[in-house]
Short mmCIF file of C-alpha atoms in Angstrom, two decimals:
data_model
loop_
_atom_site.label_atom_id
_atom_site.label_comp_id
_atom_site.label_asym_id
_atom_site.label_seq_id
_atom_site.Cartn_x
_atom_site.Cartn_y
_atom_site.Cartn_z
CA ASP A 144 -79.82 -70.98 -52.26
CA ILE A 145 -78.44 -67.45 -51.94
CA GLN A 146 -77.77 -65.57 -55.18
CA MET A 147 -75.08 -62.89 -55.25
CA THR A 148 -75.36 -60.05 -57.76
CA GLN A 149 -72.45 -57.72 -58.46
CA SER A 150 -72.47 -54.41 -60.28
CA PRO A 151 -71.09 -53.17 -62.48
CA SER A 152 -69.85 -56.16 -64.45
CA SER A 153 -66.93 -54.05 -65.64
CA VAL A 154 -65.49 -50.63 -64.94
CA SER A 155 -62.84 -48.59 -66.71
CA ALA A 156 -60.73 -46.45 -64.43
CA SER A 157 -57.42 -44.62 -64.27
CA VAL A 158 -54.59 -44.92 -61.79
CA GLY A 159 -55.48 -42.84 -58.75
CA ASP A 160 -59.25 -43.13 -59.24
CA ARG A 161 -61.65 -44.20 -56.51
CA VAL A 162 -63.50 -47.35 -57.53
CA THR A 163 -66.63 -48.74 -55.90
CA ILE A 164 -68.11 -52.18 -56.55
CA THR A 165 -71.43 -53.29 -55.11
CA CYS A 166 -72.74 -56.73 -54.23
CA ARG A 167 -76.31 -57.65 -53.34
CA ALA A 168 -77.44 -60.89 -51.71
CA SER A 169 -80.83 -62.40 -52.51
CA GLN A 170 -81.49 -62.72 -48.78
CA GLY A 171 -79.92 -61.37 -45.63
CA ILE A 172 -76.46 -62.71 -44.85
CA SER A 173 -75.56 -60.52 -41.87
CA SER A 174 -71.83 -59.77 -42.33
CA TRP A 175 -70.92 -63.09 -43.95
CA LEU A 176 -69.40 -61.49 -47.02
CA GLY A 177 -65.93 -61.73 -48.50
CA TRP A 178 -64.19 -60.00 -51.41
CA TYR A 179 -61.52 -61.54 -53.65
CA GLN A 180 -59.16 -60.25 -56.31
CA HIS A 181 -58.37 -62.56 -59.22
CA LYS A 182 -55.81 -62.07 -61.96
CA PRO A 183 -55.57 -64.40 -65.01
CA GLY A 184 -53.45 -67.46 -64.33
CA LYS A 185 -53.05 -66.59 -60.66
CA ALA A 186 -54.60 -67.81 -57.43
CA PRO A 187 -57.50 -65.69 -56.19
CA LYS A 188 -56.63 -63.48 -53.23
CA LEU A 189 -58.81 -62.76 -50.20
CA LEU A 190 -59.04 -59.01 -49.62
CA ILE A 191 -61.90 -58.56 -47.16
CA TYR A 192 -63.73 -61.00 -44.89
CA ALA A 193 -66.72 -60.53 -42.61
CA ALA A 194 -67.81 -57.61 -44.80
CA SER A 195 -65.29 -55.07 -43.51
CA SER A 196 -62.24 -56.83 -42.03
CA LEU A 197 -59.03 -56.37 -43.99
CA GLN A 198 -57.13 -59.61 -44.60
CA SER A 199 -53.55 -59.55 -43.33
CA GLY A 200 -51.12 -58.09 -45.88
CA VAL A 201 -53.79 -56.37 -47.98
CA PRO A 202 -53.17 -52.65 -48.60
CA SER A 203 -55.36 -50.24 -46.68
CA ARG A 204 -56.67 -48.65 -49.90
CA PHE A 205 -59.07 -51.60 -50.00
CA SER A 206 -62.10 -51.35 -47.74
CA GLY A 207 -65.43 -53.08 -47.39
CA SER A 208 -68.76 -52.09 -45.90
CA GLY A 209 -72.36 -53.20 -45.59
CA SER A 210 -74.49 -55.79 -43.85
CA GLY A 211 -77.69 -57.68 -44.52
CA THR A 212 -78.12 -57.69 -48.28
CA ASP A 213 -76.06 -54.76 -49.61
CA PHE A 214 -72.29 -54.55 -49.61
CA THR A 215 -69.56 -52.40 -51.12
CA LEU A 216 -65.89 -52.83 -51.95
CA THR A 217 -63.98 -49.56 -52.34
CA ILE A 218 -60.50 -49.03 -53.73
CA SER A 219 -59.59 -45.54 -52.58
CA SER A 220 -56.79 -44.85 -55.06
CA LEU A 221 -56.44 -47.37 -57.86
CA GLN A 222 -52.91 -48.66 -58.43
CA PRO A 223 -51.52 -50.40 -61.54
CA GLU A 224 -51.47 -53.76 -59.75
CA ASP A 225 -55.19 -53.48 -58.92
CA PHE A 226 -56.39 -54.13 -62.46
CA ALA A 227 -58.09 -57.49 -62.05
CA THR A 228 -61.48 -59.13 -61.58
CA TYR A 229 -63.15 -58.82 -58.19
CA TYR A 230 -65.66 -61.26 -56.71
CA CYS A 231 -67.90 -61.11 -53.68
CA GLN A 232 -68.75 -64.35 -51.85
CA GLN A 233 -71.33 -65.16 -49.22
CA GLY A 234 -70.34 -67.36 -46.29
CA ASN A 235 -73.72 -67.39 -44.57
CA SER A 236 -74.97 -70.77 -45.72
CA TYR A 237 -74.29 -73.68 -48.05
CA PRO A 238 -74.01 -73.79 -50.94
CA LEU A 239 -71.44 -71.00 -50.67
CA SER A 240 -71.77 -68.68 -53.65
CA PHE A 241 -69.91 -65.96 -55.52
CA GLY A 242 -71.06 -62.94 -57.43
CA GLY A 243 -70.52 -62.86 -61.18
CA GLY A 244 -67.41 -60.71 -60.93
CA THR A 245 -66.43 -57.13 -61.74
CA ARG A 246 -63.60 -56.57 -64.16
CA VAL A 247 -61.56 -53.45 -63.40
CA GLU A 248 -59.89 -52.28 -66.60
CA ILE A 249 -57.44 -49.56 -67.50
CA LYS A 250 -59.09 -46.45 -68.92
CA GLU B 134 -45.23 -69.87 -46.17
CA VAL B 135 -48.58 -71.45 -46.95
CA GLN B 136 -48.55 -73.35 -50.24
CA LEU B 137 -51.29 -75.28 -52.00
CA VAL B 138 -50.35 -77.14 -55.18
CA GLU B 139 -53.01 -78.87 -57.26
CA SER B 140 -52.33 -81.71 -59.67
CA GLY B 141 -54.17 -84.40 -61.59
CA GLY B 142 -56.01 -82.35 -64.17
CA GLY B 143 -56.14 -83.26 -67.83
CA LEU B 144 -58.30 -84.29 -70.75
CA VAL B 145 -60.98 -86.89 -70.07
CA GLN B 146 -63.91 -88.19 -72.08
CA PRO B 147 -67.51 -87.60 -71.00
CA GLY B 148 -68.49 -90.22 -68.46
CA GLY B 149 -64.91 -90.69 -67.37
CA SER B 150 -63.19 -90.19 -64.03
CA LEU B 151 -60.33 -88.15 -62.68
CA ARG B 152 -58.80 -87.61 -59.24
CA LEU B 153 -57.38 -84.24 -58.32
CA SER B 154 -54.86 -83.76 -55.53
CA CYS B 155 -53.86 -80.70 -53.55
CA ALA B 156 -50.58 -80.85 -51.64
CA ALA B 157 -50.51 -78.51 -48.67
CA SER B 158 -47.51 -77.10 -46.81
CA GLY B 159 -46.60 -74.24 -44.50
CA PHE B 160 -49.48 -74.74 -42.06
CA THR B 161 -51.04 -77.41 -39.87
CA PHE B 162 -53.17 -79.05 -42.56
CA SER B 163 -55.05 -81.29 -40.14
CA SER B 164 -56.42 -78.27 -38.26
CA ASP B 165 -58.17 -76.56 -41.16
CA TRP B 166 -61.25 -77.13 -43.26
CA MET B 167 -60.59 -77.26 -46.99
CA HIS B 168 -62.58 -76.49 -50.12
CA TRP B 169 -62.61 -77.00 -53.87
CA VAL B 170 -63.69 -74.11 -56.11
CA ARG B 171 -63.84 -74.16 -59.90
CA GLN B 172 -63.89 -71.69 -62.77
CA ALA B 173 -65.17 -72.65 -66.19
CA PRO B 174 -63.50 -70.94 -69.18
CA GLY B 175 -64.60 -67.30 -69.34
CA LYS B 176 -66.88 -67.70 -66.33
CA GLY B 177 -66.79 -66.80 -62.65
CA LEU B 178 -65.84 -68.71 -59.52
CA VAL B 179 -68.11 -71.51 -58.32
CA TRP B 180 -67.81 -73.30 -54.99
CA VAL B 181 -67.74 -77.11 -55.32
CA SER B 182 -67.19 -78.82 -51.98
CA ARG B 183 -65.94 -78.56 -48.39
CA ILE B 184 -64.44 -81.04 -45.95
CA ASN B 185 -63.88 -80.65 -42.23
CA THR B 186 -60.65 -81.34 -40.39
CA ASP B 187 -60.92 -85.13 -39.97
CA GLY B 188 -62.98 -85.85 -43.08
CA SER B 189 -66.10 -86.82 -41.15
CA SER B 190 -68.22 -84.01 -42.62
CA THR B 191 -68.49 -83.05 -46.27
CA VAL B 192 -70.74 -80.69 -48.25
CA TYR B 193 -71.26 -80.48 -52.02
CA ALA B 194 -72.80 -78.20 -54.59
CA ASP B 195 -75.92 -79.75 -56.11
CA SER B 196 -74.25 -79.80 -59.52
CA VAL B 197 -71.65 -82.35 -58.37
CA LYS B 198 -73.48 -84.20 -55.58
CA GLY B 199 -73.38 -87.95 -56.12
CA ARG B 200 -70.61 -87.68 -58.72
CA PHE B 201 -67.72 -86.00 -56.87
CA THR B 202 -66.16 -87.04 -53.56
CA ILE B 203 -63.91 -84.83 -51.45
CA SER B 204 -61.47 -86.49 -49.07
CA ARG B 205 -58.22 -85.82 -47.29
CA ASP B 206 -55.16 -87.63 -45.94
CA ASN B 207 -53.86 -85.64 -43.00
CA ALA B 208 -50.77 -87.84 -42.73
CA LYS B 209 -49.82 -86.83 -46.26
CA ASN B 210 -51.07 -83.22 -46.00
CA THR B 211 -53.12 -83.81 -49.13
CA LEU B 212 -56.67 -82.97 -50.21
CA TYR B 213 -58.42 -84.93 -52.96
CA LEU B 214 -61.35 -84.59 -55.30
CA GLN B 215 -62.54 -87.79 -56.96
CA MET B 216 -64.62 -86.85 -59.99
CA ASN B 217 -66.78 -89.51 -61.65
CA SER B 218 -69.36 -89.41 -64.45
CA LEU B 219 -67.74 -86.28 -65.81
CA ARG B 220 -69.70 -84.00 -68.11
CA ALA B 221 -68.69 -81.28 -70.54
CA GLU B 222 -69.97 -78.69 -68.07
CA ASP B 223 -67.39 -79.87 -65.52
CA THR B 224 -64.66 -78.40 -67.72
CA ALA B 225 -62.92 -75.83 -65.54
CA VAL B 226 -59.85 -74.85 -63.62
CA TYR B 227 -60.15 -76.44 -60.20
CA TYR B 228 -58.70 -74.66 -57.19
CA CYS B 229 -58.18 -75.97 -53.69
CA ALA B 230 -58.52 -73.36 -50.96
CA ARG B 231 -58.09 -73.20 -47.22
CA ASP B 232 -60.96 -72.15 -45.00
CA ARG B 233 -59.85 -69.09 -43.07
CA PRO B 234 -59.19 -70.14 -39.47
CA GLY B 235 -61.48 -68.37 -37.03
CA ASN B 236 -63.83 -67.13 -39.77
CA ASN B 237 -65.14 -70.20 -41.45
CA TYR B 238 -66.52 -70.04 -44.95
CA PHE B 239 -63.96 -67.64 -46.42
CA PHE B 240 -60.92 -68.81 -48.38
CA ASP B 241 -57.63 -67.26 -47.29
CA TYR B 242 -55.18 -69.29 -49.37
CA TRP B 243 -55.67 -70.77 -52.80
CA GLY B 244 -53.63 -72.93 -55.14
CA GLN B 245 -52.84 -71.96 -58.72
CA GLY B 246 -55.39 -74.41 -60.07
CA THR B 247 -55.41 -77.45 -62.34
CA LEU B 248 -57.32 -77.58 -65.61
CA VAL B 249 -59.85 -80.32 -66.25
CA THR B 250 -61.18 -80.65 -69.79
CA VAL B 251 -64.07 -83.01 -70.47
CA SER B 252 -64.36 -83.64 -74.19
CA SER B 253 -64.55 -86.45 -76.70
#
């Protein structure tokens, strides 16, 4: 099974800051990596698929990069609505798996 | 507009059973793979199961294999999760999610979730 490790587990940031979250897979997954935003009581939202493709309707301040085992989600200028928990997910093989999550908090 | 609405959650005793439903609308349900994902209280997201378009192929996480069964009724646009032999560790919010067309294995639409609590 593929283990996904995210860092940091939480980050405090201000509106307008650039935020970077990393995700590492325990084995190579090519570009089979997605990123999700999750707010309490809400449905998770797909932001990025295939490592760097922006899901329709997602603001361009979100971007993804990486391949193989190391991936990054970047929020270029943090907005008030971006405070949430972010998860990476590998789609390379079953069982599909998520990282432990990164909570983005208001500084 | 794509909508996924889960139902059927509740309180059940250890060893008991529950069937979750997910009503789909706003897309051609019979054309898309579907998944169940869960989140235990205070924990992260965990993938549970996947079903293909006609129900002929299913995959499960080891933690639920042999106890849970995913199925679908394309005529009713509904996804199901039959959960048997429930354990305390199955307590979670259960989400249904659509497999992103054209890029399998990512989830592009999710429901709001239904809470399952396993406790005596």
